[in-house]
Structure formats: C-alpha cells, structure tokens
Amino acid sequence: MSAYCSRWTLRFLNRLCVSGLAKTNNKHVQHFSSQTSPSVQVCIVGSGPAGFYTAQHLLKSHKGIHVDIFEKLPVPFGLVRFGVAPDHPEVKNVINTFTQTAHLERCEFFGNVTIGSDITMEELKMAYHAVILCYGAEGSRSLGVPGEKLSGVYSAKDFVGWYNGLPANKDLNPDLSSDAVVILGQGNVALDVARILLSPVELLKKTDITQASLDSVAASKIKRVVIVGRRGPLQVACTIKELREMVNLPGTKPVLDRRDFEGIKDALKDIARPRKRLTELLMKVAMEEPSGRDAERWAAASQEWSLRFLRSPIKILPTADGKKVAGIRFAVTTLEGSGENAKAVLTGQEEEVSCGLIVSSIGYKSLPIDDGVPFDETQGVIPNDMGRVCQTPGLYCSGWVKRGPTGVIATTMNDSFETARCVLEDIDSRVLDCSMAKPGHHALRGLLEKRGVTPVSFSGWEKIDALEVTRGDEIGKPREKLLDVQEMLQLARA
Amino acid sequence: MTARFLPVTQRLITCTRSVLSAPILVRERWLLNNGRHRLFSSMTGMLRSEDKVIVNFINRDGEKITTEGKIGDSLLDVVVEKNLDIDGFGACEGTLACSTCHLIFDDDIFKQLDSATDEELDMLDLAYGLTDTSRLGCQICLKKFMNDMTVKVPEGVSDVRQAADMSKTTSGI
Ligand SMILES: Cc1cc2nc3c(=O)[nH]c(=O)nc-3n(C[C@H](O)[C@H](O)[C@H](O)COP(=O)(O)OP(=O)(O)OC[C@H]3O[C@@H](n4cnc5c(N)ncnc54)[C@H](O)[C@@H]3O)c2cc1C
Ligand SMILES: NC(=O)c1ccc[n+]([C@@H]2O[C@H](COP(=O)([O-])OP(=O)(O)OC[C@H]3O[C@@H](n4cnc5c(N)ncnc54)[C@H](OP(=O)(O)O)[C@@H]3O)[C@@H](O)[C@H]2O)c1
Ligand code: FES
C-alpha cells in the first residue's frame, strides 16, 4: 500500500517540501533547505494512526522538531494493517499520508523495537525532550466467566489478528466446522468478524486477507452467526455503515425479531440523528416485508446472521469430553434507565445457545508499558489531561492508550492533533525544557546493538511491502502479508 | 516513487453523485498529477473564468481562505489542488470511508445541493460536530450557483480549550 502515491499524498509532500523538510533529493527540496537544525528531540512509541498523526502535526507545525517513531513490530501502521478489515481497503488509504510523514528528513522509523523491554522508559526520557506514548490497546477485555479458556473460544483481537496476518496469531487456526457461531458484543469489531465469516469467498479472495484464513473461510461450514448484546437495540455499539453492509451481504439473510423493536418508535423522537438512523435501519429490517432484490436474496440465502439482545454471558459450556466449547449460557437482562446510559440488570432467567465457536468481541484493552508510567487500571488508560500524562512532565499520550479502545481513525486523528498541540504549547511556554541538547536515537543505537536488537528502518519496511505486493499480484490479491517476524527481519536487512 | 493502483472502483467514487457534472475519474487525474504535473497546471490555467467558482473556507482557527475551483470538481479536489492547509482533511482520499472532509454549509446553499446518498449520510453520522447543514466535501461537486459560497470546517475537537493559539510555534506551512 505504501508503494503507491496519490495526488493527495503529493499535495501533502509538496506542502512539506516547501518548508525544506522532505528527505528525497528532489531539486525543490535542496533549494529550500536552509533551515535551522532540529533541536527538539521527540520520541513516539507506536506507529498506528495515533503515532503517525501526532508526528505529522508536530513536524508540520515546528521546524525544529525531530521525531523518532519506535514500533514493536518490524512493520508499521498498527491497527490499520492488523485491525481494519481486509474488505475495507479504502480505510487504509491513510497509509499514503503516513508514508509521506515517514519519508520526511526529520522523521525516523525504528521497527522491531519494543519499548519497555528492548529500551526502557527511563532510557527514552534521558534521550528525548518529549516522549509520546501511542502504543494502543494490545490486550482484550475478558468475560470473566467459567469456560473462557475452552478450545473454540477466541477473543476478537486474536481472531482479527489471525485473518489480518498478525504474527502472534498466525497459528490460531480456529475450527470453522460447526454450523453456529456466537459473537459476544455488538460493536463494529463484532460486525467485522461476522462479515468475514459470512462473506462470499469470491469477494474475500480479492482482499489482503491471509491465504490461510481465506482457505479456512472457504472450507467453513458456518451457517448461522448470532451477535449477542447485553443491552437492547437502542444501545448497539456498531455504526450504520457497517450494519448496512451486513444487511446487504450477498448470500446471507439478516434475522431480527420484530418483538425486540416493539415500542421503540416512541424513543426515536428524542435521539440524535446517528442513533436514530441506525435504529430506523434495524427496525426496517425487523418489521418490514423485504422488497424486490432483498426478498429474492434473502429467500435464496444459505446463511444467516442475527442480533440477540438483553443477554449477558454467564458460562461457556463444554462438550461431554470437556475439551471444546459446545454452547453458552446467558442471563436474561432488562434495562434500568434509558438511552446510551441504560444499565443491564439480571432478571433471574437464563437461556442456553448451542455453538461450536465463540468470539468474544467486548473490547480491546490497553496495558501498562513500564513501571515508570502512571496507569489507570480501571479505565485502562494512561491518566492524562488532553494528552499530557498526569504528574509526569515531558510525557504525553495519544490514541487508544489515551482515550480507551474506542473511536474510529478520524477520532484518533483529532485526539492526536490535540496532544501535538499540547506538546507545541509546552515547548513554546518552556514548560518543556528544551534548552539542553538531547541525543535522541544516537544514544539508543549502541544500547540496541548491545542487546542484540536490530531495528527495521522505513526502507526496510518498504522491502517487506514490495515483496508482499508482488506475492499478492501473483494470486490476484492486493498483497499477501508475511506472517513470520524472522522472515520480515531477514528481508528488511537484505 | 513506484506506483500501484487501487482497484479502479475505489478511485471512482468522487462525484459520481452529480449527474450534471461528469463523473471524475480519479485515476486519470492521479496520472496527470503524478507524471505530468506541469501539463496539468497549464491546462488549469487555460480554463475560462466562467468554468470556475470562488469558494471561501473558514478554517478551524477561524481563518478565511478564499480560493477558486473548477465546476464539476469536488470540494475535496479543491482542497487538494489548491493545497489548502486543513489538517487531516480527506484521510480516505474521497472513498466515503472517513468523514474527515466534513464541511458545514450556509442554509441557502445547503438547500440547493443534490440530496445525499444513504452512504454519505452513514459516514456523515460519524463526523465531529454534525449539524443540520453538514455534508461531506468529497461528495459535493462545484456548480455555478455555488459561486462565492462559504463553507466552514468544523472544530476537530470536542473541547474548546483545545483550540489553543499556536501562532507562535506554527510555521504556517
Ligand atoms: C478490528 C478493528 C477494526 C477497525 N476498523 C476500523 C475502520 O474500518 N475504520 C476506522 O476508522 N477505524 C477502525 N478501527 C479503529 C482504529 O483502528 C483505531 O482508532 C486506531 O487504530 C487507534 O490508533 P492507535 O495508534 O491508538 O493504536 P494502534 O493502531 O493499535 O497502534 C499502536 C501501535 O503501537 C505498537 N506498540 C504496542 N506496544 C508497543 C511497545 N511496547 N513498543 C513499541 N510499539 C508498541 C503496536 O504494535 C501498534 O503498531 C478498527 C479497530 C479495530 C480493533
Ligand atoms: N468499520 C469501522 O469503522 C470500525 C470497525 C471496527 C472497529 N471500529 C471502532 O473501533 C472501536 C472498538 O470497537 P469494538 O467493537 O471493539 O468496541 P465497542 O464499540 O466498544 O463495542 C463493544 C461491545 O461489547 C459489549 N460489551 C462490553 N463489555 C461486555 C461484557 N462484559 N459483556 C457483554 N458485552 C460486553 C458492549 O456492550 P455495552 O454497550 O453494553 O457495554 C458493546 O456492544 C469502536 O469505536 C469501533 O467503532 C470501527
Ligand atoms: S474524504 Fe473520506 S469521506 Fe470524504
């Protein structure tokens, strides 16, 4: 993806070139290159949207800043590569802009370096004037119910990592041979998982889904996907675009129970437009007779998905031999209060659903990175004020680790710009002391070498990128991702 | 820089809405911009003034940017071609997948716009600071009646405290 350049990225590059910042040896650039050498050393931890958007804003706004981006994996872009669904390539266009940022003279990428183990926070703080934590949410919320560890129960994070080629999940090989799947949670990730499981293989095979996952989905026996929420239809966490995609999925029929929607019409009057439109679409599917093409498609469908409401998981049930998942028991709930803040309370009733696969999609979770960084365990975020880490001058955060694991890329972009503005403000007001020169990555290269860690540069990533694209070309896919870290490292060093 | 195309369909989305203005093949423009940038600019220069309209953007910091755009171009095209400094605008490059091209229109212009598709409204629902006269800039193509219109870039952040005055540190690129 980063191997192509669009007119938008050209625009971006042009704008930065005028300030004499681009790394290319393009004539325009040299002409304008009489700039002061960077004096503020900034380190960014994590190369997802938060890392790149924070870097972009800093580099654009202040000519004296040098940004080093450290990434634990050999490859950049975080959830844009390992989260965003393979059948949503247009979302990944942001990579074009990130790539231009990475190409700037004052920006350097260090892949394959895990902050907290390969380099400590203390070492980073010594080397940089400011450290910005953008390391996302690498964990999953757990259900906390018996049976969660049974074979056939996966977190959405691992499941998504598997079909998107995250090295840690390459051997997940989920068993897709049962006919029913339960997905817990009704957010966009839950819909991504459902859609990948139910999409026609002819569509998926033109995406960058890993070949192993594609083969599994092609052999899948799944006929029914039940997406379960602990609250009601007015509290679903997904957004309308993703819901509409599910409704329009070829070969698949939506099954919504009209009884779940009775009485909801009255509530629609007072709610904001996004929730209103989303609920109207749900009600249309649940209550209206399908027309024309939908009617034909649904009549011919061999698979179905459904939304089940007011069910909170209490136990995952094993097969007779105790080895695998056979079903799940739910507590039936009712709502206390209304609207977005309504609470699910137990009614005392229970219900069981049989299934051979459970994907728990109840949210990602950020983890503490290092003892020296404050962390709020209950909220799962680094405590901060607009991105300034509380009581830790010189330390900042952006993205999911700042806000919690919700929000689309545009949300992450806005909050990254906010953090970048705080850094700029602090440089300006001298809250951030930049009077002493700091060595930046020069202080760390030796340490890394001593510890046997070889960083992957951005051009190293571009070699990986090029090979992935070539491998994809051979089989009619936009790319075939490398799944093995050692193979990535070898290629990057070649 | 090596180049690769996205499937054409993804690059065709811009402005397919407008019946009057011919759909713009983003891929073709991409070629022009990438390989023959100067030719493209001089072609633009040859356009008659009646093929252009004036557009005023009110940026997040309240600054007014007055520029002109070709009839038939989308507002995203204008931002791109005129190199306007609106941070983060058009992240998905006009493919209806991001809502960062959200713009707020004056009432009288808004009423005259072609109605939005479900797909545009779906994406718009995710936009920050959604108003009754909001649209996505990548879906609005310039027409004559829009001459001298003013569109507002919404505040990107929810908290006004965040709109700090960065004039001293920014280089104004
Ligand atoms: C499955 C899924 C699908 C999504 N789809 C969409 C979509 O279609 N559209 C949309 O707008 N949004 C989507 N989102 C939301 C979007 O991905 C997030 O808003 C965004 O990625 C958050 O950015 P981030 O940089 O905070 O985190 P991430 O993208 O997670 O980036 C964090 C980076 O930090 C690195 N890292 C972690 N620990 C360390 C360490 N110790 N040292 C160095 N590096 C480290 C990680 O490897 C990673 O690269 C999706 C999210 C998920 C989970
Ligand atoms: N296409 C896209 O744009 C796209 C794709 C994927 C992800 N994303 C974004 O990425 C973010 C993360 O998505 P997500 O789906 O992981 O999170 P999410 O939107 O927060 O959804 C989490 C779901 O899990 C439920 N849940 C939480 N704890 C639970 C528990 N203990 N028991 C039962 N259910 C529980 C929630 O229900 P309650 O409401 O009752 O808590 C909710 O339905 C979202 O902002 C999403 O929009 C976007
Ligand atoms: S540019 Fe992404 S929706 Fe318009």
CSV table of C-alpha atoms in Angstrom, one decimal, chain A residues 67-362:
chain,number,residue,atom,x,y,z
A,67,VAL,CA,10.6,12.7,15.6
A,68,ASP,CA,11.7,9.1,16.1
A,69,ILE,CA,8.9,6.5,15.9
A,70,PHE,CA,9.6,3.2,17.7
A,71,GLU,CA,7.4,0.3,16.8
A,72,LYS,CA,7.5,-3.1,18.4
A,73,LEU,CA,6.7,-5.0,15.2
A,74,PRO,CA,9.0,-4.9,12.1
A,75,VAL,CA,6.1,-3.3,10.2
A,76,PRO,CA,4.3,0.0,10.7
A,77,PHE,CA,0.7,1.3,10.9
A,78,GLY,CA,-0.8,-0.7,13.9
A,79,LEU,CA,-4.4,-1.5,13.6
A,80,VAL,CA,-4.6,0.0,10.1
A,81,ARG,CA,-2.7,-3.1,9.0
A,82,PHE,CA,-3.7,-5.6,11.7
A,83,GLY,CA,-7.3,-4.4,12.6
A,84,VAL,CA,-9.1,-2.8,9.7
A,85,ALA,CA,-10.9,-5.5,7.8
A,86,PRO,CA,-9.4,-6.7,4.6
A,87,ASP,CA,-12.5,-5.9,2.7
A,88,HIS,CA,-12.3,-2.2,3.7
A,89,PRO,CA,-9.2,-1.3,1.7
A,90,GLU,CA,-10.3,2.3,1.3
A,91,VAL,CA,-9.9,2.9,5.0
A,92,LYS,CA,-6.3,2.0,4.6
A,93,ASN,CA,-5.7,4.9,2.3
A,94,VAL,CA,-4.4,6.8,5.3
A,95,ILE,CA,-1.2,4.8,4.9
A,96,ASN,CA,-0.4,7.0,2.0
A,97,THR,CA,-0.2,10.1,4.2
A,98,PHE,CA,1.6,8.2,7.0
A,99,THR,CA,4.2,7.0,4.4
A,100,GLN,CA,4.9,10.6,3.4
A,101,THR,CA,5.4,11.6,7.0
A,102,ALA,CA,7.9,8.7,7.4
A,103,HIS,CA,9.8,9.9,4.4
A,104,LEU,CA,10.4,13.3,5.9
A,105,GLU,CA,14.0,14.3,6.7
A,106,ARG,CA,13.2,14.9,10.4
A,107,CYS,CA,11.3,11.7,10.9
A,108,GLU,CA,12.9,8.3,11.5
A,109,PHE,CA,11.2,4.9,11.9
A,110,PHE,CA,12.6,2.1,14.1
A,111,GLY,CA,10.6,-1.1,13.8
A,112,ASN,CA,11.3,-4.2,15.8
A,113,VAL,CA,12.0,-2.2,19.0
A,114,THR,CA,9.7,-2.9,22.0
A,115,ILE,CA,9.7,-0.1,24.4
A,116,GLY,CA,9.6,-1.4,28.0
A,117,SER,CA,11.9,-4.3,27.3
A,118,ASP,CA,14.4,-3.6,24.5
A,119,ILE,CA,14.6,0.1,25.7
A,120,THR,CA,13.3,1.3,29.0
A,121,MET,CA,11.2,4.4,29.5
A,122,GLU,CA,13.9,5.8,31.7
A,123,GLU,CA,16.4,5.4,28.8
A,124,LEU,CA,13.9,7.2,26.4
A,125,LYS,CA,13.4,10.0,28.8
A,126,MET,CA,17.2,10.6,29.0
A,127,ALA,CA,17.5,10.6,25.2
A,128,TYR,CA,14.5,12.8,24.3
A,129,HIS,CA,12.9,16.1,25.4
A,130,ALA,CA,9.4,14.6,25.0
A,131,VAL,CA,8.1,11.1,24.8
A,132,ILE,CA,4.6,10.5,23.4
A,133,LEU,CA,3.0,7.1,24.1
A,134,CYS,CA,0.8,5.9,21.2
A,135,TYR,CA,1.0,2.2,21.9
A,136,GLY,CA,-2.7,1.4,21.5
A,137,ALA,CA,-4.5,-1.4,23.2
A,138,GLU,CA,-2.7,-4.7,23.0
A,139,GLY,CA,-5.0,-6.7,25.3
A,140,SER,CA,-8.6,-7.8,25.4
A,141,ARG,CA,-11.3,-7.3,28.0
A,142,SER,CA,-12.0,-10.7,29.5
A,143,LEU,CA,-15.5,-12.0,30.0
A,144,GLY,CA,-14.7,-13.3,33.5
A,145,VAL,CA,-17.0,-16.3,33.1
A,146,PRO,CA,-16.2,-20.0,33.5
A,147,GLY,CA,-15.1,-21.8,30.3
A,148,GLU,CA,-13.5,-18.8,28.7
A,149,LYS,CA,-10.3,-20.8,28.2
A,150,LEU,CA,-12.0,-23.7,26.3
A,151,SER,CA,-10.9,-24.6,22.8
A,152,GLY,CA,-13.1,-22.8,20.3
A,153,VAL,CA,-13.4,-19.6,22.4
A,154,TYR,CA,-11.4,-16.7,21.0
A,155,SER,CA,-11.0,-13.0,21.7
A,156,ALA,CA,-11.9,-10.9,18.7
A,157,LYS,CA,-8.4,-9.3,18.9
A,158,ASP,CA,-6.8,-12.7,18.2
A,159,PHE,CA,-9.4,-13.7,15.6
A,160,VAL,CA,-8.9,-10.4,13.8
A,161,GLY,CA,-5.2,-10.8,14.2
A,162,TRP,CA,-5.4,-14.2,12.5
A,163,TYR,CA,-7.2,-13.1,9.4
A,164,ASN,CA,-5.1,-9.9,9.2
A,165,GLY,CA,-1.8,-11.7,9.5
A,166,LEU,CA,-0.6,-10.5,12.9
A,167,PRO,CA,2.5,-12.7,13.5
A,168,ALA,CA,1.4,-13.6,17.1
A,169,ASN,CA,-1.9,-15.1,15.8
A,170,LYS,CA,-0.7,-16.9,12.7
A,171,ASP,CA,-1.2,-20.3,14.2
A,172,LEU,CA,-4.7,-19.7,15.7
A,173,ASN,CA,-6.4,-21.9,13.1
A,174,PRO,CA,-9.9,-21.6,14.5
A,175,ASP,CA,-12.2,-24.5,13.8
A,176,LEU,CA,-14.9,-23.3,11.5
A,177,SER,CA,-16.6,-26.7,11.1
A,178,SER,CA,-19.6,-26.1,13.3
A,179,ASP,CA,-22.7,-24.6,11.9
A,180,ALA,CA,-23.4,-22.0,14.6
A,181,VAL,CA,-21.1,-19.2,15.9
A,182,VAL,CA,-21.8,-16.8,18.8
A,183,ILE,CA,-20.2,-13.4,18.8
A,184,LEU,CA,-20.3,-11.6,22.1
A,185,GLY,CA,-20.7,-7.8,21.9
A,186,GLN,CA,-22.4,-5.7,19.2
A,187,GLY,CA,-19.7,-3.2,18.2
A,188,ASN,CA,-18.1,-2.7,14.8
A,189,VAL,CA,-15.4,-5.3,15.6
A,190,ALA,CA,-18.1,-7.9,16.2
A,191,LEU,CA,-19.6,-7.0,12.8
A,192,ASP,CA,-16.2,-7.2,11.1
A,193,VAL,CA,-15.8,-10.7,12.4
A,194,ALA,CA,-19.3,-11.7,11.4
A,195,ARG,CA,-18.8,-10.3,7.9
A,196,ILE,CA,-15.5,-12.0,7.3
A,197,LEU,CA,-17.1,-15.3,8.4
A,198,LEU,CA,-20.1,-14.9,6.1
A,199,SER,CA,-18.7,-13.1,3.1
A,200,PRO,CA,-18.5,-14.9,-0.2
A,201,VAL,CA,-15.1,-16.2,-0.9
A,202,GLU,CA,-15.1,-14.6,-4.3
A,203,LEU,CA,-15.1,-11.2,-2.6
A,204,LEU,CA,-12.6,-12.1,0.1
A,205,LYS,CA,-10.1,-13.6,-2.3
A,206,LYS,CA,-9.6,-10.1,-3.9
A,207,THR,CA,-8.6,-8.7,-0.5
A,208,ASP,CA,-5.4,-8.9,1.6
A,209,ILE,CA,-6.8,-11.5,4.0
A,210,THR,CA,-4.1,-14.1,4.6
A,211,GLN,CA,-4.2,-17.1,2.4
A,212,ALA,CA,-4.5,-19.5,5.3
A,213,SER,CA,-7.6,-17.6,6.6
A,214,LEU,CA,-9.1,-17.5,3.2
A,215,ASP,CA,-8.7,-21.2,2.8
A,216,SER,CA,-10.3,-21.8,6.2
A,217,VAL,CA,-13.3,-19.5,5.4
A,218,ALA,CA,-13.7,-21.2,2.1
A,219,ALA,CA,-14.0,-24.6,3.9
A,220,SER,CA,-16.1,-23.2,6.6
A,221,LYS,CA,-19.4,-24.9,7.5
A,222,ILE,CA,-20.8,-21.9,9.3
A,223,LYS,CA,-24.5,-21.3,8.6
A,224,ARG,CA,-25.6,-19.1,11.5
A,225,VAL,CA,-23.9,-16.2,13.3
A,226,VAL,CA,-25.6,-14.9,16.4
A,227,ILE,CA,-24.3,-11.5,17.6
A,228,VAL,CA,-25.3,-11.0,21.2
A,229,GLY,CA,-25.6,-7.8,23.3
A,230,ARG,CA,-26.2,-7.4,27.0
A,231,ARG,CA,-28.4,-4.4,26.4
A,232,GLY,CA,-31.1,-3.5,23.9
A,233,PRO,CA,-31.4,-2.4,20.3
A,234,LEU,CA,-31.0,1.3,21.3
A,235,GLN,CA,-27.6,0.5,22.8
A,236,VAL,CA,-25.9,-1.4,20.0
A,237,ALA,CA,-22.3,-0.1,19.6
A,238,CYS,CA,-21.9,-0.6,15.9
A,239,THR,CA,-22.3,2.2,13.4
A,240,ILE,CA,-24.8,2.3,10.5
A,241,LYS,CA,-22.4,1.9,7.6
A,242,GLU,CA,-21.2,-1.5,9.0
A,243,LEU,CA,-24.8,-2.5,9.8
A,244,ARG,CA,-25.9,-1.7,6.2
A,245,GLU,CA,-23.1,-3.8,4.9
A,246,MET,CA,-24.4,-6.8,6.9
A,247,VAL,CA,-27.9,-6.2,5.7
A,248,ASN,CA,-26.6,-6.2,2.1
A,249,LEU,CA,-24.3,-9.1,2.4
A,250,PRO,CA,-24.7,-11.5,-0.6
A,251,GLY,CA,-25.9,-15.0,0.2
A,252,THR,CA,-26.8,-14.1,3.7
A,253,LYS,CA,-30.1,-13.2,5.4
A,254,PRO,CA,-30.5,-10.9,8.5
A,255,VAL,CA,-32.8,-12.3,11.1
A,256,LEU,CA,-34.1,-9.7,13.5
A,257,ASP,CA,-37.0,-10.4,15.9
A,258,ARG,CA,-39.7,-7.8,15.5
A,259,ARG,CA,-40.7,-8.2,19.2
A,260,ASP,CA,-37.4,-6.6,20.1
A,261,PHE,CA,-38.4,-3.4,18.4
A,262,GLU,CA,-41.9,-3.0,19.6
A,263,GLY,CA,-42.4,0.3,21.4
A,264,ILE,CA,-39.0,1.6,20.2
A,265,LYS,CA,-40.5,4.0,17.7
A,266,ASP,CA,-41.5,6.4,20.5
A,267,ALA,CA,-38.0,6.7,21.8
A,268,LEU,CA,-36.8,7.7,18.3
A,269,LYS,CA,-38.3,11.2,18.6
A,270,ASP,CA,-35.7,12.5,21.1
A,271,ILE,CA,-32.5,10.9,20.0
A,272,ALA,CA,-29.6,12.3,18.0
A,273,ARG,CA,-29.5,11.6,14.3
A,274,PRO,CA,-26.8,8.9,14.1
A,275,ARG,CA,-28.6,6.7,16.6
A,276,LYS,CA,-31.9,7.5,15.0
A,277,ARG,CA,-30.9,6.4,11.5
A,278,LEU,CA,-29.2,3.3,12.9
A,279,THR,CA,-32.3,2.3,14.8
A,280,GLU,CA,-34.5,3.0,11.8
A,281,LEU,CA,-32.5,0.7,9.7
A,282,LEU,CA,-32.7,-2.0,12.3
A,283,MET,CA,-36.5,-1.5,12.5
A,284,LYS,CA,-36.9,-1.6,8.8
A,285,VAL,CA,-35.1,-5.0,8.6
A,286,ALA,CA,-37.0,-6.3,11.6
A,287,MET,CA,-40.5,-5.1,10.9
A,288,GLU,CA,-41.0,-4.5,7.2
A,289,GLU,CA,-41.5,-7.1,4.5
A,290,PRO,CA,-38.4,-7.2,2.3
A,291,SER,CA,-38.9,-5.8,-1.1
A,292,GLY,CA,-37.6,-6.8,-4.6
A,293,ARG,CA,-34.0,-7.7,-4.6
A,294,ASP,CA,-33.7,-8.1,-0.8
A,295,ALA,CA,-36.7,-10.5,-0.8
A,296,GLU,CA,-35.1,-12.6,-3.5
A,297,ARG,CA,-31.7,-12.6,-2.0
A,298,TRP,CA,-32.9,-13.5,1.5
A,299,ALA,CA,-35.1,-16.2,0.2
A,300,ALA,CA,-32.2,-17.8,-1.6
A,301,ALA,CA,-29.7,-17.2,1.2
A,302,SER,CA,-27.9,-20.3,2.7
A,303,GLN,CA,-26.5,-18.4,5.7
A,304,GLU,CA,-28.0,-16.0,8.3
A,305,TRP,CA,-26.9,-13.6,11.0
A,306,SER,CA,-29.0,-12.3,13.8
A,307,LEU,CA,-28.8,-9.8,16.7
A,308,ARG,CA,-29.8,-11.1,20.1
A,309,PHE,CA,-30.4,-8.5,22.8
A,310,LEU,CA,-30.6,-8.4,26.6
A,311,ARG,CA,-28.3,-11.5,27.1
A,312,SER,CA,-25.3,-11.4,29.4
A,313,PRO,CA,-22.9,-14.3,29.2
A,314,ILE,CA,-22.5,-16.3,32.4
A,315,LYS,CA,-20.9,-19.6,31.5
A,316,ILE,CA,-19.3,-21.2,28.4
A,317,LEU,CA,-20.5,-24.8,28.2
A,318,PRO,CA,-18.1,-27.6,27.3
A,319,THR,CA,-18.6,-30.7,25.2
A,320,ALA,CA,-19.1,-34.0,27.0
A,321,ASP,CA,-15.4,-34.7,27.0
A,322,GLY,CA,-14.8,-31.2,28.5
A,323,LYS,CA,-12.4,-30.3,25.7
A,324,LYS,CA,-14.3,-27.9,23.5
A,325,VAL,CA,-17.0,-25.4,23.5
A,326,ALA,CA,-20.5,-26.7,23.0
A,327,GLY,CA,-22.6,-23.7,23.8
A,328,ILE,CA,-23.1,-20.7,26.1
A,329,ARG,CA,-25.4,-19.8,28.9
A,330,PHE,CA,-26.8,-16.3,29.1
A,331,ALA,CA,-28.5,-14.4,31.9
A,332,VAL,CA,-31.5,-12.6,30.5
A,333,THR,CA,-31.3,-9.0,31.4
A,334,THR,CA,-33.7,-6.0,31.5
A,335,LEU,CA,-32.8,-2.3,31.2
A,336,GLU,CA,-32.7,0.1,34.0
A,337,GLY,CA,-32.8,3.7,32.8
A,338,SER,CA,-32.9,4.6,29.1
A,339,GLY,CA,-30.7,5.8,26.2
A,340,GLU,CA,-27.0,5.4,25.9
A,341,ASN,CA,-26.5,5.0,29.7
A,342,ALA,CA,-29.2,2.4,30.3
A,343,LYS,CA,-27.9,-0.4,32.5
A,344,ALA,CA,-28.5,-4.1,32.1
A,345,VAL,CA,-29.8,-5.8,35.2
A,346,LEU,CA,-30.4,-9.5,35.6
A,347,THR,CA,-33.9,-10.9,35.6
A,348,GLY,CA,-33.0,-14.3,37.1
A,349,GLN,CA,-34.0,-16.0,33.8
A,350,GLU,CA,-31.3,-17.9,31.9
A,351,GLU,CA,-31.0,-19.2,28.3
A,352,GLU,CA,-28.6,-21.5,26.5
A,353,VAL,CA,-27.4,-21.4,22.9
A,354,SER,CA,-25.5,-24.2,21.2
A,355,CYS,CA,-22.5,-23.3,19.1
A,356,GLY,CA,-19.1,-24.6,18.2
A,357,LEU,CA,-17.2,-21.3,18.1
A,358,ILE,CA,-17.4,-18.2,20.3
A,359,VAL,CA,-15.7,-14.9,19.5
A,360,SER,CA,-15.7,-12.5,22.4
A,361,SER,CA,-15.8,-9.0,21.0
A,362,ILE,CA,-16.3,-7.0,24.1
